[in-house]
PDB file of N, CA and C in Angstrom:
ATOM      1  N   MET S  22       0.848  -1.160   0.000  1.00  0.00           N
ATOM      2  CA  MET S  22       0.000   0.000   0.000  1.00  0.00           C
ATOM      3  C   MET S  22       0.905   1.238   0.000  1.00  0.00           C
ATOM      4  N   SER S  23       0.594   2.175  -0.880  1.00  0.00           N
ATOM      5  CA  SER S  23       1.437   3.372  -0.950  1.00  0.00           C
ATOM      6  C   SER S  23       0.821   4.464  -0.084  1.00  0.00           C
ATOM      7  N   GLU S  24       1.671   5.193   0.563  1.00  0.00           N
ATOM      8  CA  GLU S  24       1.211   6.259   1.433  1.00  0.00           C
ATOM      9  C   GLU S  24       1.226   7.582   0.688  1.00  0.00           C
ATOM     10  N   ILE S  25       0.265   8.385   0.986  1.00  0.00           N
ATOM     11  CA  ILE S  25       0.201   9.703   0.364  1.00  0.00           C
ATOM     12  C   ILE S  25       1.005  10.656   1.244  1.00  0.00           C
ATOM     13  N   PRO S  26       1.949  11.345   0.647  1.00  0.00           N
ATOM     14  CA  PRO S  26       2.755  12.256   1.460  1.00  0.00           C
ATOM     15  C   PRO S  26       1.908  13.453   1.924  1.00  0.00           C
ATOM     16  N   VAL S  27       2.073  13.791   3.152  1.00  0.00           N
ATOM     17  CA  VAL S  27       1.342  14.908   3.734  1.00  0.00           C
ATOM     18  C   VAL S  27       2.305  16.069   3.894  1.00  0.00           C
ATOM     19  N   GLN S  28       1.906  17.201   3.337  1.00  0.00           N
ATOM     20  CA  GLN S  28       2.759  18.379   3.479  1.00  0.00           C
ATOM     21  C   GLN S  28       2.334  19.135   4.725  1.00  0.00           C
ATOM     22  N   SER S  29       3.278  19.419   5.538  1.00  0.00           N
ATOM     23  CA  SER S  29       2.968  20.188   6.737  1.00  0.00           C
ATOM     24  C   SER S  29       3.543  21.589   6.577  1.00  0.00           C
ATOM     25  N   GLU S  30       2.821  22.542   7.076  1.00  0.00           N
ATOM     26  CA  GLU S  30       3.282  23.915   6.990  1.00  0.00           C
ATOM     27  C   GLU S  30       4.246  24.177   8.136  1.00  0.00           C
ATOM     28  N   SER S  31       5.240  24.961   7.836  1.00  0.00           N
ATOM     29  CA  SER S  31       6.187  25.310   8.886  1.00  0.00           C
ATOM     30  C   SER S  31       5.557  26.363   9.796  1.00  0.00           C
ATOM     31  N   ALA S  32       6.107  26.488  10.955  1.00  0.00           N
ATOM     32  CA  ALA S  32       5.594  27.460  11.921  1.00  0.00           C
ATOM     33  C   ALA S  32       5.726  28.878  11.380  1.00  0.00           C
ATOM     34  N   ASP S  33       6.799  29.124  10.599  1.00  0.00           N
ATOM     35  CA  ASP S  33       7.001  30.462  10.037  1.00  0.00           C
ATOM     36  C   ASP S  33       5.906  30.806   9.026  1.00  0.00           C
ATOM     37  N   SER S  34       5.528  29.845   8.175  1.00  0.00           N
ATOM     38  CA  SER S  34       4.501  30.140   7.174  1.00  0.00           C
ATOM     39  C   SER S  34       3.130  30.304   7.836  1.00  0.00           C
ATOM     40  N   LYS S  35       2.875  29.544   8.893  1.00  0.00           N
ATOM     41  CA  LYS S  35       1.621  29.710   9.620  1.00  0.00           C
ATOM     42  C   LYS S  35       1.551  31.096  10.262  1.00  0.00           C
ATOM     43  N   GLN S  36       2.661  31.555  10.847  1.00  0.00           N
ATOM     44  CA  GLN S  36       2.705  32.871  11.483  1.00  0.00           C
ATOM     45  C   GLN S  36       2.541  33.969  10.438  1.00  0.00           C
ATOM     46  N   ALA S  37       3.141  33.804   9.277  1.00  0.00           N
ATOM     47  CA  ALA S  37       3.030  34.808   8.223  1.00  0.00           C
ATOM     48  C   ALA S  37       1.581  34.916   7.751  1.00  0.00           C
ATOM     49  N   LYS S  38       0.899  33.776   7.612  1.00  0.00           N
ATOM     50  CA  LYS S  38      -0.510  33.805   7.218  1.00  0.00           C
ATOM     51  C   LYS S  38      -1.358  34.467   8.289  1.00  0.00           C
ATOM     52  N   ALA S  39      -1.056  34.190   9.547  1.00  0.00           N
ATOM     53  CA  ALA S  39      -1.820  34.779  10.647  1.00  0.00           C
ATOM     54  C   ALA S  39      -1.610  36.294  10.707  1.00  0.00           C
ATOM     55  N   ASP S  40      -0.380  36.746  10.399  1.00  0.00           N
ATOM     56  CA  ASP S  40      -0.089  38.178  10.436  1.00  0.00           C
ATOM     57  C   ASP S  40      -0.782  38.924   9.301  1.00  0.00           C
ATOM     58  N   THR S  41      -0.851  38.311   8.120  1.00  0.00           N
ATOM     59  CA  THR S  41      -1.434  38.994   6.970  1.00  0.00           C
ATOM     60  C   THR S  41      -2.947  38.839   6.899  1.00  0.00           C
ATOM     61  N   ALA S  42      -3.482  37.851   7.575  1.00  0.00           N
ATOM     62  CA  ALA S  42      -4.928  37.641   7.530  1.00  0.00           C
ATOM     63  C   ALA S  42      -5.629  38.750   8.306  1.00  0.00           C
ATOM     64  N   GLN S  43      -6.662  39.292   7.707  1.00  0.00           N
ATOM     65  CA  GLN S  43      -7.414  40.336   8.380  1.00  0.00           C
ATOM     66  C   GLN S  43      -8.406  39.675   9.326  1.00  0.00           C
ATOM     67  N   PRO S  44      -8.548  40.238  10.517  1.00  0.00           N
ATOM     68  CA  PRO S  44      -9.501  39.640  11.456  1.00  0.00           C
ATOM     69  C   PRO S  44     -10.913  39.785  10.916  1.00  0.00           C
ATOM     70  N   GLU S  45     -11.709  38.745  11.145  1.00  0.00           N
ATOM     71  CA  GLU S  45     -13.097  38.799  10.698  1.00  0.00           C
ATOM     72  C   GLU S  45     -13.868  39.723  11.622  1.00  0.00           C
ATOM     73  N   LYS S  46     -14.546  40.678  10.993  1.00  0.00           N
ATOM     74  CA  LYS S  46     -15.389  41.566  11.777  1.00  0.00           C
ATOM     75  C   LYS S  46     -16.772  40.966  11.858  1.00  0.00           C
ATOM     76  N   SER S  47     -17.390  41.194  12.973  1.00  0.00           N
ATOM     77  CA  SER S  47     -18.755  40.745  13.122  1.00  0.00           C
ATOM     78  C   SER S  47     -19.630  41.469  12.109  1.00  0.00           C
ATOM     79  N   HIS S  48     -20.588  40.764  11.522  1.00  0.00           N
ATOM     80  CA  HIS S  48     -21.465  41.412  10.561  1.00  0.00           C
ATOM     81  C   HIS S  48     -22.359  42.438  11.245  1.00  0.00           C
ATOM     82  N   TRP S  49     -22.435  42.415  12.547  1.00  0.00           N
ATOM     83  CA  TRP S  49     -23.232  43.398  13.280  1.00  0.00           C
ATOM     84  C   TRP S  49     -22.519  44.744  13.314  1.00  0.00           C
ATOM     85  N   LEU S  50     -21.205  44.721  13.155  1.00  0.00           N
ATOM     86  CA  LEU S  50     -20.437  45.950  13.229  1.00  0.00           C
ATOM     87  C   LEU S  50     -20.152  46.535  11.858  1.00  0.00           C
ATOM     88  N   GLY S  51     -20.703  45.946  10.823  1.00  0.00           N
ATOM     89  CA  GLY S  51     -20.473  46.440   9.478  1.00  0.00           C
ATOM     90  C   GLY S  51     -21.137  47.784   9.260  1.00  0.00           C
ATOM     91  N   ARG S  52     -20.692  48.456   8.243  1.00  0.00           N
ATOM     92  CA  ARG S  52     -21.255  49.745   7.878  1.00  0.00           C
ATOM     93  C   ARG S  52     -22.238  49.564   6.745  1.00  0.00           C
ATOM     94  N   PRO S  53     -23.228  50.433   6.656  1.00  0.00           N
ATOM     95  CA  PRO S  53     -24.153  50.329   5.529  1.00  0.00           C
ATOM     96  C   PRO S  53     -23.445  50.658   4.221  1.00  0.00           C
ATOM     97  N   ASP S  54     -23.964  50.127   3.153  1.00  0.00           N
ATOM     98  CA  ASP S  54     -23.428  50.456   1.845  1.00  0.00           C
ATOM     99  C   ASP S  54     -23.617  51.948   1.606  1.00  0.00           C
ATOM    100  N   PRO S  55     -22.740  52.566   0.809  1.00  0.00           N
ATOM    101  CA  PRO S  55     -22.862  54.008   0.582  1.00  0.00           C
ATOM    102  C   PRO S  55     -24.208  54.420  -0.026  1.00  0.00           C
ATOM    103  N   HIS S  56     -24.824  53.542  -0.803  1.00  0.00           N
ATOM    104  CA  HIS S  56     -26.096  53.896  -1.417  1.00  0.00           C
ATOM    105  C   HIS S  56     -27.285  53.697  -0.479  1.00  0.00           C
ATOM    106  N   GLU S  57     -27.063  53.080   0.700  1.00  0.00           N
ATOM    107  CA  GLU S  57     -28.148  52.867   1.657  1.00  0.00           C
ATOM    108  C   GLU S  57     -28.287  54.086   2.566  1.00  0.00           C
ATOM    109  N   LYS S  58     -29.506  54.497   2.787  1.00  0.00           N
ATOM    110  CA  LYS S  58     -29.779  55.615   3.681  1.00  0.00           C
ATOM    111  C   LYS S  58     -29.810  55.102   5.115  1.00  0.00           C
ATOM    112  N   PRO S  59     -29.115  55.767   6.054  1.00  0.00           N
ATOM    113  CA  PRO S  59     -29.177  55.327   7.447  1.00  0.00           C
ATOM    114  C   PRO S  59     -30.584  55.511   8.015  1.00  0.00           C
ATOM    115  N   LEU S  60     -30.876  54.755   9.039  1.00  0.00           N
ATOM    116  CA  LEU S  60     -32.193  54.826   9.654  1.00  0.00           C
ATOM    117  C   LEU S  60     -32.354  56.137  10.419  1.00  0.00           C
ATOM    118  N   GLY S  61     -33.530  56.715  10.362  1.00  0.00           N
ATOM    119  CA  GLY S  61     -33.829  57.948  11.085  1.00  0.00           C
ATOM    120  C   GLY S  61     -34.195  57.665  12.533  1.00  0.00           C
ATOM    121  N   PHE S  62     -34.339  58.758  13.287  1.00  0.00           N
ATOM    122  CA  PHE S  62     -34.604  58.629  14.720  1.00  0.00           C
ATOM    123  C   PHE S  62     -35.911  57.898  14.989  1.00  0.00           C
ATOM    124  N   TRP S  63     -36.992  58.263  14.289  1.00  0.00           N
ATOM    125  CA  TRP S  63     -38.289  57.639  14.567  1.00  0.00           C
ATOM    126  C   TRP S  63     -38.299  56.174  14.178  1.00  0.00           C
ATOM    127  N   ARG S  64     -37.586  55.812  13.128  1.00  0.00           N
ATOM    128  CA  ARG S  64     -37.481  54.399  12.742  1.00  0.00           C
ATOM    129  C   ARG S  64     -36.735  53.624  13.831  1.00  0.00           C
ATOM    130  N   VAL S  65     -35.700  54.228  14.393  1.00  0.00           N
ATOM    131  CA  VAL S  65     -34.950  53.599  15.483  1.00  0.00           C
ATOM    132  C   VAL S  65     -35.848  53.432  16.711  1.00  0.00           C
ATOM    133  N   PHE S  66     -36.698  54.432  16.980  1.00  0.00           N
ATOM    134  CA  PHE S  66     -37.607  54.346  18.123  1.00  0.00           C
ATOM    135  C   PHE S  66     -38.586  53.190  17.951  1.00  0.00           C
ATOM    136  N   ILE S  67     -39.111  53.025  16.746  1.00  0.00           N
ATOM    137  CA  ILE S  67     -40.019  51.906  16.450  1.00  0.00           C
ATOM    138  C   ILE S  67     -39.279  50.576  16.585  1.00  0.00           C
ATOM    139  N   ILE S  68     -38.039  50.542  16.176  1.00  0.00           N
ATOM    140  CA  ILE S  68     -37.231  49.324  16.298  1.00  0.00           C
ATOM    141  C   ILE S  68     -37.064  48.950  17.769  1.00  0.00           C
ATOM    142  N   ILE S  69     -36.819  49.950  18.629  1.00  0.00           N
ATOM    143  CA  ILE S  69     -36.654  49.677  20.059  1.00  0.00           C
ATOM    144  C   ILE S  69     -37.958  49.153  20.654  1.00  0.00           C
ATOM    145  N   LEU S  70     -39.082  49.761  20.278  1.00  0.00           N
ATOM    146  CA  LEU S  70     -40.376  49.297  20.786  1.00  0.00           C
ATOM    147  C   LEU S  70     -40.660  47.865  20.333  1.00  0.00           C
ATOM    148  N   SER S  71     -40.436  47.567  19.061  1.00  0.00           N
ATOM    149  CA  SER S  71     -40.706  46.215  18.578  1.00  0.00           C
ATOM    150  C   SER S  71     -39.702  45.213  19.142  1.00  0.00           C
ATOM    151  N   GLY S  72     -38.479  45.662  19.405  1.00  0.00           N
ATOM    152  CA  GLY S  72     -37.496  44.797  20.052  1.00  0.00           C
ATOM    153  C   GLY S  72     -37.898  44.453  21.467  1.00  0.00           C
ATOM    154  N   HIS S  73     -38.503  45.410  22.162  1.00  0.00           N
ATOM    155  CA  HIS S  73     -38.974  45.146  23.520  1.00  0.00           C
ATOM    156  C   HIS S  73     -40.077  44.088  23.516  1.00  0.00           C
ATOM    157  N   LEU S  74     -40.914  44.131  22.501  1.00  0.00           N
ATOM    158  CA  LEU S  74     -41.986  43.142  22.391  1.00  0.00           C
ATOM    159  C   LEU S  74     -41.479  41.801  21.856  1.00  0.00           C
ATOM    160  N   GLY S  75     -40.303  41.787  21.270  1.00  0.00           N
ATOM    161  CA  GLY S  75     -39.715  40.553  20.765  1.00  0.00           C
ATOM    162  C   GLY S  75     -40.269  40.101  19.430  1.00  0.00           C
ATOM    163  N   VAL S  76     -40.678  41.044  18.592  1.00  0.00           N
ATOM    164  CA  VAL S  76     -41.266  40.673  17.310  1.00  0.00           C
ATOM    165  C   VAL S  76     -40.303  40.867  16.142  1.00  0.00           C
ATOM    166  N   ARG S  77     -39.053  41.176  16.402  1.00  0.00           N
ATOM    167  CA  ARG S  77     -38.065  41.366  15.336  1.00  0.00           C
ATOM    168  C   ARG S  77     -37.394  40.030  15.027  1.00  0.00           C
ATOM    169  N   THR S  78     -37.214  39.744  13.753  1.00  0.00           N
ATOM    170  CA  THR S  78     -36.485  38.536  13.373  1.00  0.00           C
ATOM    171  C   THR S  78     -34.993  38.808  13.487  1.00  0.00           C
ATOM    172  N   ARG S  79     -34.216  37.758  13.460  1.00  0.00           N
ATOM    173  CA  ARG S  79     -32.763  37.917  13.563  1.00  0.00           C
ATOM    174  C   ARG S  79     -32.218  38.730  12.393  1.00  0.00           C
ATOM    175  N   ALA S  80     -32.715  38.477  11.189  1.00  0.00           N
ATOM    176  CA  ALA S  80     -32.247  39.215  10.017  1.00  0.00           C
ATOM    177  C   ALA S  80     -32.584  40.697  10.130  1.00  0.00           C
ATOM    178  N   GLN S  81     -33.771  41.016  10.634  1.00  0.00           N
ATOM    179  CA  GLN S  81     -34.147  42.416  10.815  1.00  0.00           C
ATOM    180  C   GLN S  81     -33.265  43.079  11.867  1.00  0.00           C
ATOM    181  N   ARG S  82     -32.980  42.369  12.926  1.00  0.00           N
ATOM    182  CA  ARG S  82     -32.143  42.915  13.991  1.00  0.00           C
ATOM    183  C   ARG S  82     -30.733  43.197  13.482  1.00  0.00           C
ATOM    184  N   GLU S  83     -30.186  42.289  12.692  1.00  0.00           N
ATOM    185  CA  GLU S  83     -28.854  42.497  12.140  1.00  0.00           C
ATOM    186  C   GLU S  83     -28.831  43.694  11.200  1.00  0.00           C
ATOM    187  N   GLU S  84     -29.857  43.826  10.385  1.00  0.00           N
ATOM    188  CA  GLU S  84     -29.954  44.974   9.477  1.00  0.00           C
ATOM    189  C   GLU S  84     -30.079  46.270  10.266  1.00  0.00           C
ATOM    190  N   ASP S  85     -30.847  46.253  11.343  1.00  0.00           N
ATOM    191  CA  ASP S  85     -31.017  47.439  12.175  1.00  0.00           C
ATOM    192  C   ASP S  85     -29.695  47.883  12.788  1.00  0.00           C
ATOM    193  N   PHE S  86     -28.940  46.946  13.340  1.00  0.00           N
ATOM    194  CA  PHE S  86     -27.660  47.291  13.955  1.00  0.00           C
ATOM    195  C   PHE S  86     -26.671  47.804  12.919  1.00  0.00           C
ATOM    196  N   ARG S  87     -26.773  47.332  11.699  1.00  0.00           N
ATOM    197  CA  ARG S  87     -25.851  47.751  10.656  1.00  0.00           C
ATOM    198  C   ARG S  87     -26.167  49.157  10.157  1.00  0.00           C
ATOM    199  N   ARG S  88     -27.430  49.523  10.112  1.00  0.00           N
ATOM    200  CA  ARG S  88     -27.823  50.800   9.514  1.00  0.00           C
ATOM    201  C   ARG S  88     -28.146  51.898  10.506  1.00  0.00           C
ATOM    202  N   ALA S  89     -28.376  51.575  11.768  1.00  0.00           N
ATOM    203  CA  ALA S  89     -28.826  52.579  12.740  1.00  0.00           C
ATOM    204  C   ALA S  89     -27.664  53.423  13.251  1.00  0.00           C
ATOM    205  N   ASN S  90     -27.989  54.651  13.608  1.00  0.00           N
ATOM    206  CA  ASN S  90     -27.031  55.570  14.207  1.00  0.00           C
ATOM    207  C   ASN S  90     -26.997  55.288  15.708  1.00  0.00           C
ATOM    208  N   GLY S  91     -25.824  55.105  16.263  1.00  0.00           N
ATOM    209  CA  GLY S  91     -25.691  54.776  17.682  1.00  0.00           C
ATOM    210  C   GLY S  91     -26.247  55.844  18.598  1.00  0.00           C
ATOM    211  N   LEU S  92     -26.082  57.118  18.233  1.00  0.00           N
ATOM    212  CA  LEU S  92     -26.612  58.202  19.046  1.00  0.00           C
ATOM    213  C   LEU S  92     -28.139  58.152  19.070  1.00  0.00           C
ATOM    214  N   HIS S  93     -28.758  57.854  17.935  1.00  0.00           N
ATOM    215  CA  HIS S  93     -30.213  57.734  17.895  1.00  0.00           C
ATOM    216  C   HIS S  93     -30.692  56.598  18.794  1.00  0.00           C
ATOM    217  N   ILE S  94     -29.963  55.493  18.810  1.00  0.00           N
ATOM    218  CA  ILE S  94     -30.343  54.360  19.644  1.00  0.00           C
ATOM    219  C   ILE S  94     -30.294  54.738  21.125  1.00  0.00           C
ATOM    220  N   VAL S  95     -29.234  55.421  21.536  1.00  0.00           N
ATOM    221  CA  VAL S  95     -29.094  55.812  22.946  1.00  0.00           C
ATOM    222  C   VAL S  95     -30.202  56.791  23.345  1.00  0.00           C
ATOM    223  N   ILE S  96     -30.461  57.787  22.518  1.00  0.00           N
ATOM    224  CA  ILE S  96     -31.493  58.774  22.835  1.00  0.00           C
ATOM    225  C   ILE S  96     -32.872  58.124  22.875  1.00  0.00           C
ATOM    226  N   ALA S  97     -33.183  57.300  21.872  1.00  0.00           N
ATOM    227  CA  ALA S  97     -34.494  56.641  21.830  1.00  0.00           C
ATOM    228  C   ALA S  97     -34.661  55.687  23.009  1.00  0.00           C
ATOM    229  N   ALA S  98     -33.612  54.974  23.383  1.00  0.00           N
ATOM    230  CA  ALA S  98     -33.698  54.061  24.528  1.00  0.00           C
ATOM    231  C   ALA S  98     -33.912  54.843  25.825  1.00  0.00           C
ATOM    232  N   PHE S  99     -33.258  55.991  25.959  1.00  0.00           N
ATOM    233  CA  PHE S  99     -33.443  56.819  27.152  1.00  0.00           C
ATOM    234  C   PHE S  99     -34.881  57.329  27.229  1.00  0.00           C
ATOM    235  N   ILE S 100     -35.411  57.798  26.109  1.00  0.00           N
ATOM    236  CA  ILE S 100     -36.799  58.279  26.079  1.00  0.00           C
ATOM    237  C   ILE S 100     -37.754  57.134  26.407  1.00  0.00           C
ATOM    238  N   TYR S 101     -37.521  55.974  25.818  1.00  0.00           N
ATOM    239  CA  TYR S 101     -38.369  54.811  26.073  1.00  0.00           C
ATOM    240  C   TYR S 101     -38.334  54.434  27.555  1.00  0.00           C
ATOM    241  N   PHE S 102     -37.163  54.429  28.147  1.00  0.00           N
ATOM    242  CA  PHE S 102     -37.011  54.114  29.563  1.00  0.00           C
ATOM    243  C   PHE S 102     -37.777  55.118  30.417  1.00  0.00           C
ATOM    244  N   ALA S 103     -37.654  56.418  30.098  1.00  0.00           N
ATOM    245  CA  ALA S 103     -38.350  57.455  30.861  1.00  0.00           C
ATOM    246  C   ALA S 103     -39.867  57.295  30.750  1.00  0.00           C
ATOM    247  N   VAL S 104     -40.364  56.954  29.562  1.00  0.00           N
ATOM    248  CA  VAL S 104     -41.801  56.756  29.367  1.00  0.00           C
ATOM    249  C   VAL S 104     -42.299  55.559  30.187  1.00  0.00           C
ATOM    250  N   ILE S 105     -41.545  54.472  30.178  1.00  0.00           N
ATOM    251  CA  ILE S 105     -41.929  53.279  30.948  1.00  0.00           C
ATOM    252  C   ILE S 105     -41.946  53.592  32.446  1.00  0.00           C
ATOM    253  N   VAL S 106     -40.923  54.264  32.948  1.00  0.00           N
ATOM    254  CA  VAL S 106     -40.862  54.597  34.374  1.00  0.00           C
ATOM    255  C   VAL S 106     -42.002  55.543  34.746  1.00  0.00           C
ATOM    256  N   ALA S 107     -42.234  56.563  33.919  1.00  0.00           N
ATOM    257  CA  ALA S 107     -43.329  57.500  34.193  1.00  0.00           C
ATOM    258  C   ALA S 107     -44.675  56.771  34.174  1.00  0.00           C
ATOM    259  N   GLY S 108     -44.858  55.866  33.229  1.00  0.00           N
ATOM    260  CA  GLY S 108     -46.090  55.091  33.166  1.00  0.00           C
ATOM    261  C   GLY S 108     -46.292  54.235  34.403  1.00  0.00           C
ATOM    262  N   LEU S 109     -45.236  53.634  34.898  1.00  0.00           N
ATOM    263  CA  LEU S 109     -45.338  52.828  36.112  1.00  0.00           C
ATOM    264  C   LEU S 109     -45.652  53.685  37.330  1.00  0.00           C
ATOM    265  N   VAL S 110     -45.052  54.866  37.419  1.00  0.00           N
ATOM    266  CA  VAL S 110     -45.327  55.769  38.538  1.00  0.00           C
ATOM    267  C   VAL S 110     -46.789  56.195  38.510  1.00  0.00           C
ATOM    268  N   VAL S 111     -47.294  56.556  37.336  1.00  0.00           N
ATOM    269  CA  VAL S 111     -48.701  56.949  37.213  1.00  0.00           C
ATOM    270  C   VAL S 111     -49.608  55.784  37.585  1.00  0.00           C
ATOM    271  N   LEU S 112     -49.292  54.594  37.124  1.00  0.00           N
ATOM    272  CA  LEU S 112     -50.115  53.408  37.432  1.00  0.00           C
ATOM    273  C   LEU S 112     -50.129  53.120  38.924  1.00  0.00           C
ATOM    274  N   VAL S 113     -48.975  53.185  39.553  1.00  0.00           N
ATOM    275  CA  VAL S 113     -48.893  52.897  40.991  1.00  0.00           C
ATOM    276  C   VAL S 113     -49.663  53.947  41.790  1.00  0.00           C
ATOM    277  N   ASN S 114     -49.632  55.209  41.383  1.00  0.00           N
ATOM    278  CA  ASN S 114     -50.384  56.244  42.088  1.00  0.00           C
ATOM    279  C   ASN S 114     -51.876  56.187  41.774  1.00  0.00           C
ATOM    280  N   TRP S 115     -52.244  55.687  40.659  1.00  0.00           N
ATOM    281  CA  TRP S 115     -53.648  55.619  40.242  1.00  0.00           C
ATOM    282  C   TRP S 115     -54.402  54.464  40.916  1.00  0.00           C
ATOM    283  N   ILE S 116     -53.732  53.344  41.128  1.00  0.00           N
ATOM    284  CA  ILE S 116     -54.387  52.155  41.687  1.00  0.00           C
ATOM    285  C   ILE S 116     -54.962  52.417  43.088  1.00  0.00           C
ATOM    286  N   PRO S 117     -54.232  53.005  44.038  1.00  0.00           N
ATOM    287  CA  PRO S 117     -54.820  53.218  45.369  1.00  0.00           C
ATOM    288  C   PRO S 117     -55.963  54.242  45.372  1.00  0.00           C
ATOM    289  N   SER S 118     -55.986  55.131  44.401  1.00  0.00           N
ATOM    290  CA  SER S 118     -57.026  56.161  44.403  1.00  0.00           C
ATOM    291  C   SER S 118     -58.375  55.633  43.915  1.00  0.00           C
ATOM    292  N   ARG S 119     -58.428  54.450  43.437  1.00  0.00           N
ATOM    293  CA  ARG S 119     -59.686  53.870  42.946  1.00  0.00           C
ATOM    294  C   ARG S 119     -60.492  53.400  44.065  1.00  0.00           C
TER     295      ARG S 119
END
């Protein structure tokens, strides 16, 4: 039986490939294509509301993270948080008055 010779890479060639290889970026951190319009503030707000309800698919969520402005996300999340807290305060004060 004849054996098939196996070529092994030297440690130097492996290191050279590792040095020249670009690290894979997460597709969540990608930038939108230049022809794509970034998402506006109100669209981001709707995305946060639907995300809270859990009705976004994985593909939609990935697209949202790729196209949304980070500042819009922070502002919309802060507003959403304030609305939820205010709603809870009103509800808690309203229940005993009934």
